mmCIF file of C-alpha atoms in Angstrom:
data_model
loop_
_atom_site.group_PDB
_atom_site.id
_atom_site.type_symbol
_atom_site.label_atom_id
_atom_site.label_comp_id
_atom_site.label_asym_id
_atom_site.label_seq_id
_atom_site.Cartn_x
_atom_site.Cartn_y
_atom_site.Cartn_z
ATOM 1 C CA MET L 174 -61.235 -25.061 -19.603
ATOM 2 C CA SER L 175 -62.996 -23.282 -16.810
ATOM 3 C CA GLY L 176 -61.499 -19.532 -17.314
ATOM 4 C CA GLY L 177 -60.363 -19.541 -13.596
ATOM 5 C CA TRP L 178 -56.737 -19.371 -12.367
ATOM 6 C CA TRP L 179 -53.831 -21.115 -13.466
ATOM 7 C CA CYS L 180 -50.392 -21.610 -11.239
ATOM 8 C CA ASP L 181 -47.538 -21.035 -13.203
ATOM 9 C CA GLY L 182 -45.390 -22.632 -10.890
ATOM 10 C CA VAL L 183 -42.541 -21.118 -8.231
ATOM 11 C CA ARG L 184 -40.402 -18.358 -8.695
ATOM 12 C CA TRP L 185 -37.525 -17.109 -6.507
ATOM 13 C CA PRO L 186 -37.227 -13.268 -7.652
ATOM 14 C CA GLY L 187 -36.129 -12.614 -3.660
ATOM 15 C CA GLN L 188 -35.404 -14.267 -0.585
ATOM 16 C CA ALA L 189 -38.650 -16.091 -0.344
ATOM 17 C CA PRO L 190 -40.665 -18.443 -2.902
ATOM 18 C CA GLU L 191 -43.773 -17.138 -4.749
ATOM 19 C CA LEU L 192 -46.255 -18.944 -6.665
ATOM 20 C CA GLY L 193 -47.234 -17.015 -10.418
ATOM 21 C CA TRP L 194 -50.577 -16.793 -11.262
ATOM 22 C CA SER L 195 -52.205 -16.335 -14.663
ATOM 23 C CA ARG L 196 -55.980 -15.606 -15.959
ATOM 24 C CA GLY L 197 -56.115 -14.793 -19.533
ATOM 25 C CA GLY L 198 -53.787 -11.328 -19.660
ATOM 26 C CA ASP L 199 -53.975 -11.045 -15.822
ATOM 27 C CA ARG L 200 -50.420 -12.149 -13.751
ATOM 28 C CA ARG L 201 -49.943 -12.323 -10.323
ATOM 29 C CA VAL L 202 -48.356 -13.651 -7.695
ATOM 30 C CA SER L 203 -48.625 -15.445 -4.199
ATOM 31 C CA VAL L 204 -45.611 -14.757 -1.772
ATOM 32 C CA LEU L 205 -44.986 -18.133 0.315
ATOM 33 C CA ALA L 206 -44.281 -18.636 4.100
ATOM 34 C CA TYR L 207 -42.966 -21.526 5.898
ATOM 35 C CA GLY L 208 -45.980 -22.727 8.091
ATOM 36 C CA ALA L 209 -48.389 -21.711 5.733
ATOM 37 C CA GLY L 210 -51.180 -23.953 4.664
ATOM 38 C CA ILE L 211 -51.449 -24.965 0.781
ATOM 39 C CA GLY L 212 -54.496 -26.735 -0.522
ATOM 40 C CA PHE L 213 -56.355 -27.279 -4.114
ATOM 41 C CA ARG L 214 -57.895 -29.682 -6.126
ATOM 42 C CA ALA L 215 -57.271 -30.259 -9.725
ATOM 43 C CA LEU L 216 -60.082 -30.081 -12.171
ATOM 44 C CA GLY L 217 -60.990 -31.272 -15.755
ATOM 45 C CA GLU L 218 -57.654 -31.616 -18.132
ATOM 46 C CA ARG L 219 -54.282 -30.298 -18.072
ATOM 47 C CA HIS L 220 -53.625 -27.849 -21.195
ATOM 48 C CA CYS L 221 -50.209 -26.644 -22.578
ATOM 49 C CA VAL L 222 -49.195 -23.474 -21.255
ATOM 50 C CA GLY L 223 -47.930 -22.058 -24.218
ATOM 51 C CA ALA L 224 -44.772 -20.724 -24.857
ATOM 52 C CA ARG L 225 -42.892 -17.078 -24.301
ATOM 53 C CA GLY L 226 -46.002 -15.801 -22.848
ATOM 54 C CA ASN L 227 -48.453 -16.601 -25.677
ATOM 55 C CA VAL L 228 -51.161 -18.763 -25.460
ATOM 56 C CA CYS L 229 -50.874 -22.019 -26.918
ATOM 57 C CA PRO L 230 -52.803 -21.843 -30.322
ATOM 58 C CA LEU L 231 -54.060 -25.301 -30.125
ATOM 59 C CA GLY L 232 -55.339 -25.532 -26.541
ATOM 60 C CA ALA L 233 -53.855 -28.796 -26.688
ATOM 61 C CA VAL L 234 -54.168 -31.319 -23.785
ATOM 62 C CA VAL L 235 -50.530 -32.280 -22.474
ATOM 63 C CA PRO L 236 -49.487 -35.392 -20.251
ATOM 64 C CA GLY L 237 -50.019 -35.155 -16.156
ATOM 65 C CA ARG L 238 -46.265 -36.041 -15.779
ATOM 66 C CA SER L 239 -44.812 -33.788 -18.003
ATOM 67 C CA THR L 240 -42.698 -31.402 -16.091
ATOM 68 C CA GLY L 241 -42.593 -28.818 -18.935
ATOM 69 C CA GLY L 242 -46.310 -28.343 -19.370
ATOM 70 C CA ARG L 243 -45.865 -27.655 -22.955
ATOM 71 C CA CYS L 244 -47.240 -29.298 -26.458
ATOM 72 C CA ALA L 245 -44.286 -30.334 -28.744
ATOM 73 C CA GLU L 246 -45.186 -26.973 -30.885
ATOM 74 C CA CYS L 247 -44.894 -24.905 -27.774
ATOM 75 C CA ALA L 248 -41.707 -26.906 -26.613
ATOM 76 C CA ARG L 249 -40.183 -26.056 -29.734
ATOM 77 C CA LEU L 250 -40.827 -22.349 -29.883
ATOM 78 C CA ASP L 251 -39.617 -22.057 -26.210
ATOM 79 C CA ARG L 252 -36.655 -23.847 -26.775
ATOM 80 C CA ALA L 253 -35.830 -21.831 -30.003
ATOM 81 C CA HIS L 254 -35.911 -18.609 -28.218
ATOM 82 C CA SER L 255 -33.867 -19.696 -24.807
ATOM 83 C CA VAL L 256 -29.774 -18.753 -24.495
ATOM 84 C CA ALA L 257 -29.718 -22.694 -23.873
ATOM 85 C CA ALA L 258 -30.201 -22.633 -27.859
ATOM 86 C CA ASP L 259 -27.310 -20.583 -28.624
ATOM 87 C CA THR L 260 -29.128 -18.684 -31.119
ATOM 88 C CA MET L 261 -28.386 -15.564 -29.522
ATOM 89 C CA ALA L 262 -24.641 -15.169 -30.020
ATOM 90 C CA ASP L 263 -25.191 -11.246 -30.463
ATOM 91 C CA ASP L 264 -26.791 -10.981 -27.023
ATOM 92 C CA PRO L 265 -25.226 -7.569 -25.413
ATOM 93 C CA ARG L 266 -25.645 -8.743 -21.908
ATOM 94 C CA THR L 267 -23.638 -9.600 -19.270
ATOM 95 C CA TYR L 268 -23.538 -13.461 -18.286
ATOM 96 C CA ARG L 269 -22.102 -15.184 -15.053
ATOM 97 C CA VAL L 270 -20.601 -18.623 -14.806
ATOM 98 C CA TYR L 271 -21.516 -20.305 -11.487
ATOM 99 C CA LEU L 272 -20.435 -23.876 -9.853
ATOM 100 C CA ALA L 273 -23.720 -25.144 -8.191
ATOM 101 C CA TRP L 274 -23.730 -27.850 -5.618
ATOM 102 C CA PHE L 275 -26.730 -30.041 -4.892
ATOM 103 C CA GLY L 276 -25.280 -33.281 -2.755
ATOM 104 C CA PRO L 277 -22.092 -35.041 -2.202
ATOM 105 C CA GLY L 278 -20.590 -35.561 -5.555
ATOM 106 C CA MET L 279 -23.281 -33.102 -7.434
ATOM 107 C CA VAL L 280 -21.788 -30.381 -8.610
ATOM 108 C CA LYS L 281 -22.572 -28.745 -11.667
ATOM 109 C CA VAL L 282 -21.338 -25.541 -14.071
ATOM 110 C CA GLY L 283 -24.069 -23.309 -15.553
ATOM 111 C CA ILE L 284 -24.303 -19.554 -16.668
ATOM 112 C CA THR L 285 -27.385 -16.918 -15.930
ATOM 113 C CA GLY L 286 -27.915 -13.494 -16.712
ATOM 114 C CA GLU L 287 -25.975 -11.100 -14.623
ATOM 115 C CA GLU L 288 -28.951 -8.973 -14.240
ATOM 116 C CA ARG L 289 -30.930 -12.037 -12.389
ATOM 117 C CA GLY L 290 -28.363 -12.197 -10.007
ATOM 118 C CA ALA L 291 -28.562 -15.416 -7.710
ATOM 119 C CA ALA L 292 -32.442 -16.451 -8.853
ATOM 120 C CA ARG L 293 -31.472 -18.797 -11.424
ATOM 121 C CA LEU L 294 -29.413 -20.629 -8.411
ATOM 122 C CA ARG L 295 -32.549 -20.543 -6.420
ATOM 123 C CA GLU L 296 -34.699 -21.776 -8.927
ATOM 124 C CA GLN L 297 -32.682 -24.760 -9.591
ATOM 125 C CA GLY L 298 -32.392 -25.751 -5.739
ATOM 126 C CA ALA L 299 -28.677 -25.024 -5.473
ATOM 127 C CA VAL L 300 -28.123 -25.492 -1.854
ATOM 128 C CA VAL L 301 -24.339 -23.873 -2.219
ATOM 129 C CA PHE L 302 -23.216 -22.105 -4.996
ATOM 130 C CA SER L 303 -19.934 -19.595 -6.037
ATOM 131 C CA TRP L 304 -19.797 -17.388 -8.754
ATOM 132 C CA LEU L 305 -16.696 -18.142 -11.061
ATOM 133 C CA GLY L 306 -16.669 -15.321 -13.511
ATOM 134 C CA ARG L 307 -18.691 -12.747 -15.621
ATOM 135 C CA GLY L 308 -18.529 -11.482 -19.408
ATOM 136 C CA PRO L 309 -20.163 -12.010 -22.548
ATOM 137 C CA LEU L 310 -22.497 -14.877 -23.470
ATOM 138 C CA MET L 311 -20.188 -16.652 -25.624
ATOM 139 C CA ALA L 312 -17.315 -16.396 -23.151
ATOM 140 C CA ALA L 313 -19.611 -17.911 -20.434
ATOM 141 C CA ARG L 314 -20.523 -20.420 -22.741
ATOM 142 C CA ARG L 315 -17.095 -21.413 -23.684
ATOM 143 C CA THR L 316 -15.910 -21.904 -20.288
ATOM 144 C CA GLU L 317 -19.008 -24.098 -19.730
ATOM 145 C CA GLU L 318 -17.432 -26.425 -22.289
ATOM 146 C CA VAL L 319 -13.713 -25.891 -20.815
ATOM 147 C CA LEU L 320 -14.947 -27.201 -17.702
ATOM 148 C CA ARG L 321 -16.956 -30.005 -18.868
ATOM 149 C CA ALA L 322 -13.851 -31.298 -21.005
ATOM 150 C CA ALA L 323 -11.138 -30.977 -18.810
ATOM 151 C CA LEU L 324 -12.579 -31.397 -15.435
ATOM 152 C CA GLY L 325 -15.807 -33.474 -16.114
ATOM 153 C CA VAL L 326 -17.885 -31.089 -14.427
ATOM 154 C CA PRO L 327 -21.767 -31.632 -16.112
ATOM 155 C CA ASP L 328 -24.003 -28.558 -17.270
ATOM 156 C CA ARG L 329 -27.263 -30.596 -15.508
ATOM 157 C CA ILE L 330 -28.112 -33.230 -12.864
ATOM 158 C CA ALA L 331 -30.820 -35.431 -13.316
ATOM 159 C CA TYR L 332 -33.647 -33.298 -10.991
ATOM 160 C CA ALA L 333 -34.423 -36.672 -8.902
ATOM 161 C CA ARG L 334 -31.137 -36.927 -7.903
ATOM 162 C CA LYS L 335 -31.197 -33.640 -6.231
ATOM 163 C CA ARG L 336 -34.549 -34.444 -4.437
ATOM 164 C CA ALA L 337 -33.466 -37.812 -3.353
ATOM 165 C CA VAL L 338 -30.444 -36.422 -1.084
ATOM 166 C CA ARG L 339 -32.014 -33.118 -0.083
ATOM 167 C CA GLY L 340 -32.934 -34.662 3.207
ATOM 168 C CA ARG L 341 -29.784 -35.918 4.398
ATOM 169 C CA LEU L 342 -27.155 -33.225 3.582
ATOM 170 C CA PRO L 343 -23.551 -33.100 5.212
ATOM 171 C CA GLY L 344 -22.790 -30.086 7.179
ATOM 172 C CA ALA L 345 -22.413 -26.651 6.009
ATOM 173 C CA GLU L 346 -18.793 -26.773 6.079
ATOM 174 C CA GLU L 347 -18.432 -29.833 4.318
ATOM 175 C CA ARG L 348 -21.007 -28.532 1.480
ATOM 176 C CA ALA L 349 -18.711 -25.503 1.496
ATOM 177 C CA ALA L 350 -15.311 -27.614 1.249
ATOM 178 C CA GLU L 351 -16.501 -29.328 -2.287
ATOM 179 C CA VAL L 352 -17.461 -25.948 -4.108
ATOM 180 C CA ALA L 353 -14.038 -24.582 -3.060
ATOM 181 C CA GLU L 354 -12.324 -27.432 -4.139
ATOM 182 C CA LEU L 355 -13.926 -27.393 -7.257
ATOM 183 C CA TYR L 356 -13.227 -23.747 -7.784
ATOM 184 C CA GLY L 357 -9.463 -24.208 -6.912
ATOM 185 C CA ARG L 358 -9.310 -27.144 -9.960
ATOM 186 C CA VAL L 359 -10.594 -24.628 -12.442
ATOM 187 C CA ALA L 360 -8.263 -21.746 -11.262
ATOM 188 C CA ARG L 361 -5.650 -24.189 -11.719
ATOM 189 C CA LEU L 362 -6.555 -24.958 -15.299
ATOM 190 C CA GLU L 363 -4.155 -23.148 -18.198
ATOM 191 C CA GLY L 364 -6.009 -19.829 -18.706
ATOM 192 C CA GLY L 365 -8.039 -20.094 -15.503
ATOM 193 C CA GLY L 366 -10.734 -22.451 -17.333
ATOM 194 C CA GLY L 367 -12.156 -19.259 -19.564
ATOM 195 C CA PRO L 368 -11.300 -17.349 -22.133
ATOM 196 C CA GLU L 369 -9.731 -13.606 -21.744
ATOM 197 C CA SER L 370 -12.900 -11.671 -22.089
ATOM 198 C CA LEU L 371 -14.319 -13.742 -19.032
ATOM 199 C CA GLU L 372 -13.410 -11.867 -16.041
ATOM 200 C CA ARG L 373 -12.858 -14.172 -13.167
ATOM 201 C CA LEU L 374 -14.543 -13.677 -9.794
ATOM 202 C CA PRO L 375 -13.366 -14.434 -6.424
ATOM 203 C CA LEU L 376 -14.359 -17.542 -4.412
ATOM 204 C CA GLU L 377 -17.222 -16.495 -2.120
ATOM 205 C CA VAL L 378 -19.569 -19.565 -1.458
ATOM 206 C CA VAL L 379 -22.841 -19.005 -0.669
ATOM 207 C CA ASP L 380 -25.093 -21.417 1.251
ATOM 208 C CA GLN L 381 -28.916 -21.158 0.732
ATOM 209 C CA ALA L 382 -29.784 -24.544 3.098
ATOM 210 C CA GLU L 383 -31.432 -21.920 5.635
ATOM 211 C CA LEU L 384 -33.280 -19.754 3.224
ATOM 212 C CA PHE L 385 -34.717 -23.152 1.522
ATOM 213 C CA GLY L 386 -35.481 -24.241 4.811
ATOM 214 C CA ILE L 387 -34.152 -27.803 4.323
ATOM 215 C CA ASP L 388 -31.839 -27.638 7.228
ATOM 216 C CA ARG L 389 -34.569 -27.867 10.058
ATOM 217 C CA THR L 390 -37.372 -29.937 8.677
ATOM 218 C CA PRO L 391 -37.860 -33.690 8.129
ATOM 219 C CA ALA L 392 -36.416 -35.314 5.045
ATOM 220 C CA PRO L 393 -39.326 -35.974 2.488
ATOM 221 C CA VAL L 394 -40.582 -39.314 1.942
ATOM 222 C CA ARG L 395 -42.673 -39.315 -0.695
ATOM 223 C CA SER L 396 -43.402 -36.733 -3.945
ATOM 224 C CA VAL L 397 -46.764 -36.392 -6.279
ATOM 225 C CA ARG L 398 -45.981 -38.249 -9.520
ATOM 226 C CA GLU L 399 -48.996 -36.476 -11.079
ATOM 227 C CA LEU L 400 -52.344 -34.541 -10.601
ATOM 228 C CA VAL L 401 -55.323 -35.963 -12.006
ATOM 229 C CA ASP L 402 -58.921 -34.516 -12.341
ATOM 230 C CA GLY L 403 -60.404 -34.247 -8.796
ATOM 231 C CA GLY L 404 -57.064 -34.787 -7.096
ATOM 232 C CA VAL L 405 -56.713 -33.225 -3.857
ATOM 233 C CA VAL L 406 -53.082 -31.764 -2.579
ATOM 234 C CA SER L 407 -52.926 -29.940 0.897
ATOM 235 C CA GLY L 408 -50.372 -29.748 3.566
ATOM 236 C CA ARG L 409 -48.156 -27.669 5.329
ATOM 237 C CA LEU L 410 -45.694 -26.040 3.694
ATOM 238 C CA VAL L 411 -42.191 -26.373 5.888
ATOM 239 C CA ALA L 412 -39.495 -25.990 3.251
ATOM 240 C CA ALA L 413 -38.996 -25.026 -0.359
ATOM 241 C CA ALA L 414 -36.159 -25.876 -2.974
ATOM 242 C CA GLY L 415 -36.176 -24.861 -6.645
ATOM 243 C CA PRO L 416 -39.835 -25.734 -8.126
ATOM 244 C CA ASP L 417 -40.392 -28.175 -5.018
ATOM 245 C CA LEU L 418 -42.500 -27.401 -2.156
ATOM 246 C CA HIS L 419 -42.173 -29.836 0.982
ATOM 247 C CA LEU L 420 -45.529 -30.528 2.623
ATOM 248 C CA ALA L 421 -46.008 -31.824 6.057
ATOM 249 C CA VAL L 422 -49.248 -34.401 5.333
ATOM 250 C CA ASP L 423 -50.663 -36.251 8.720
ATOM 251 C CA GLY L 424 -50.347 -39.772 8.224
ATOM 252 C CA VAL L 425 -47.889 -39.498 5.386
ATOM 253 C CA GLY L 426 -44.868 -37.384 6.018
ATOM 254 C CA VAL L 427 -43.478 -34.511 4.240
ATOM 255 C CA VAL L 428 -44.415 -34.981 0.615
ATOM 256 C CA VAL L 429 -42.188 -32.938 -2.005
ATOM 257 C CA LEU L 430 -44.862 -31.636 -4.623
ATOM 258 C CA ASP L 431 -43.046 -30.212 -8.014
ATOM 259 C CA THR L 432 -44.715 -27.178 -8.958
ATOM 260 C CA ARG L 433 -44.211 -27.633 -12.458
ATOM 261 C CA LEU L 434 -46.683 -30.531 -12.620
ATOM 262 C CA ILE L 435 -49.396 -28.260 -11.879
ATOM 263 C CA THR L 436 -49.090 -25.904 -14.315
ATOM 264 C CA GLY L 437 -51.821 -25.947 -17.207
ATOM 265 C CA TRP L 438 -54.195 -27.003 -14.464
ATOM 266 C CA ASP L 439 -57.625 -25.316 -13.489
ATOM 267 C CA LEU L 440 -57.230 -25.171 -9.544
ATOM 268 C CA ALA L 441 -59.932 -25.037 -6.934
ATOM 269 C CA ALA L 442 -60.122 -24.385 -3.499
ATOM 270 C CA VAL L 443 -60.173 -26.973 -0.716
ATOM 271 C CA PRO L 444 -61.613 -26.798 2.741
ATOM 272 C CA ASP L 445 -59.001 -25.087 5.065
ATOM 273 C CA VAL L 446 -56.059 -26.624 5.837
ATOM 274 C CA PRO L 447 -55.545 -27.145 9.652
ATOM 275 C CA VAL L 448 -52.272 -25.705 10.722
ATOM 276 C CA ARG L 449 -51.224 -24.296 14.228
ATOM 277 C CA ALA L 450 -48.810 -21.240 15.270
ATOM 278 C CA GLY L 451 -45.773 -22.333 17.146
ATOM 279 C CA ALA L 452 -44.012 -20.737 20.082
ATOM 280 C CA GLY L 453 -42.253 -17.538 19.126
ATOM 281 C CA SER L 454 -44.327 -17.124 15.470
ATOM 282 C CA ASP L 455 -46.853 -14.760 14.987
ATOM 283 C CA ALA L 456 -49.540 -16.878 13.209
ATOM 284 C CA ALA L 457 -49.734 -19.381 10.401
ATOM 285 C CA ALA L 458 -51.739 -18.671 6.777
ATOM 286 C CA SER L 459 -53.505 -20.972 4.771
ATOM 287 C CA VAL L 460 -53.194 -20.339 1.111
ATOM 288 C CA LYS L 461 -55.759 -22.078 -1.414
ATOM 289 C CA ALA L 462 -55.985 -22.033 -4.900
ATOM 290 C CA GLY L 463 -58.201 -19.498 -6.266
ATOM 291 C CA PRO L 464 -58.206 -15.754 -7.528
ATOM 292 C CA ASP L 465 -59.641 -14.142 -4.024
ATOM 293 C CA VAL L 466 -57.208 -13.161 -1.497
ATOM 294 C CA SER L 467 -58.270 -12.074 2.112
ATOM 295 C CA ALA L 468 -56.044 -9.898 4.177
ATOM 296 C CA GLY L 469 -52.468 -11.036 5.681
ATOM 297 C CA PRO L 470 -52.614 -13.038 9.010
ATOM 298 C CA LYS L 471 -53.276 -11.337 12.471
ATOM 299 C CA ALA L 472 -51.224 -11.472 15.472
ATOM 300 C CA GLY L 473 -51.631 -14.605 17.656
ATOM 301 C CA LEU L 474 -54.225 -15.997 15.048
ATOM 302 C CA ASP L 475 -54.812 -18.629 12.500
ATOM 303 C CA ALA L 476 -55.371 -16.841 9.379
ATOM 304 C CA SER L 477 -56.616 -17.913 6.156
ATOM 305 C CA ALA L 478 -56.200 -16.817 2.672
ATOM 306 C CA LYS L 479 -56.945 -18.297 -0.737
ATOM 307 C CA ALA L 480 -54.043 -18.669 -3.157
ATOM 308 C CA GLY L 481 -53.833 -16.763 -6.004
ATOM 309 C CA PRO L 482 -52.602 -12.819 -6.158
ATOM 310 C CA ASP L 483 -50.602 -11.554 -3.048
ATOM 311 C CA ALA L 484 -51.381 -14.005 -0.472
ATOM 312 C CA SER L 485 -48.616 -14.071 2.455
ATOM 313 C CA GLY L 486 -48.209 -15.479 5.575
ATOM 314 C CA ALA L 487 -45.924 -15.919 8.529
ATOM 315 C CA SER L 488 -42.849 -17.741 8.771
ATOM 316 C CA GLY L 489 -41.728 -20.309 11.693
ATOM 317 C CA ALA L 490 -45.148 -22.059 12.472
ATOM 318 C CA SER L 491 -45.261 -25.495 13.912
ATOM 319 C CA GLY L 492 -47.347 -27.948 15.323
ATOM 320 C CA ALA L 493 -50.334 -29.961 13.292
ATOM 321 C CA SER L 494 -49.754 -30.542 9.641
ATOM 322 C CA GLY L 495 -53.252 -31.617 8.696
ATOM 323 C CA GLY L 496 -53.844 -31.941 5.085
ATOM 324 C CA GLU L 497 -54.380 -34.853 2.460
ATOM 325 C CA MET L 498 -53.210 -36.039 -0.666
ATOM 326 C CA ARG L 499 -55.432 -37.963 -3.188
ATOM 327 C CA VAL L 500 -53.432 -37.818 -6.294
ATOM 328 C CA PRO L 501 -50.629 -40.880 -7.036
ATOM 329 C CA LEU L 502 -47.832 -40.306 -5.071
ATOM 330 C CA ILE L 503 -44.035 -42.170 -5.576
ATOM 331 C CA ASP L 504 -41.265 -42.799 -2.921
ATOM 332 C CA ILE L 505 -38.623 -40.002 -3.521
ATOM 333 C CA GLY L 506 -36.178 -40.930 -6.129
ATOM 334 C CA GLY L 507 -36.645 -41.634 -9.809
ATOM 335 C CA GLY L 508 -35.591 -39.903 -13.161
ATOM 336 C CA GLY L 509 -36.434 -37.104 -14.935
ATOM 337 C CA VAL L 510 -33.806 -34.225 -15.783
ATOM 338 C CA GLN L 511 -34.598 -30.567 -14.562
ATOM 339 C CA GLY L 512 -35.917 -28.869 -18.147
ATOM 340 C CA GLY L 513 -34.478 -25.141 -18.856
ATOM 341 C CA LEU L 514 -31.248 -23.494 -18.519
ATOM 342 C CA PHE L 515 -32.517 -19.905 -18.080
#
C-alpha cells in the first residue's frame, strides 16, 4: 500500500455523478462530466475498504472481481449496521417506498431515507421510478413484503441484467407506462398495498435516461471484469448509470466500468486521454487518477485535470474517444446482484 489516493466509487448526490476519493482521513470528490477523458493505472494489490468509515484492521487483500470490496469481517460489520439488516426497528426517520424500472419486465420495489431524495434511485441506475408512499421504517418494510407476496415484485434485480438491456431500451412512453401499470395494481390491493401508517404518494413518473446520458450514446459492448496490477483503464466518458461509467474507447467501442471494482486499489495517472470538443460544446476535460487537480476547462480549449478532489469538465463533447483498455474485459451480460440496499 503506497498511501496514495483511493477511489471510493461513484456517488449521485445531485444531478451529476461524482467520484469519491480518500487518503487516510481526507475525503474529496471529483464531479464528472460527459465528454471528459478518464484514465488510470492500478498498482499493487486490492485492499479491503473497511466498514462504516473505519479502516480495515487487517488491511486484508480482497479479490479483484468483488463488487463489495470488503473482507468477510468488514462485510459483516457493514451489513449489521445497515437498514437492510432490520436491526433498526426504532429508527425515527421517515422512509419512502418506490418502484424502480430498469428495463422491460424489470421493476423492483425498494425503500430509502426520505432525506436522501432520489439519490438511491440514481445510485441503482433506475431509468424510471415513482414514489409509492412515505412513513416509518417498519411500515415501509411491510409494504415491500406485501408487494413481493401479493404481486411478485422483487426487491432486487441482478445487476448484469440491468446493464445488458441499458443500450436497447424502449421509448419514454413505454417506460413510463410499465411503472404506471404496476402503480395501479398496487393501488387496487386491499389497503392500498401498505399499512395505515404509510402515507400514499401520487403517481409521478420520473425518467432519468437523459440524466444518465444513455438515451444519446451507443450501446455498451464490453465491461471490465476486474482490475489487475499494472492494468490501464482510459477512455472518454459518454454516459453513467448507477455505479457504471460508460467509456468510449478507440477500436473497442463503449466499455462499462463498474466503479465498485476500483475501490481499494491504489490508482496512478496515465498519459492524457485524447478527446476533442464537439460543436456547441465549450471544452472536454481529462480526469486522471491522482490527488492533484488543475483548474477547470477553458472555453474553446481541451483541458486536463488529474482525478481526485474537485476535478470537473464540460458536457457535450464529441469526437475522438482515444483511450485504451489493458484489463480483462467480458461481453455485456453475466451474473451478479448489486450489493447493498441503502
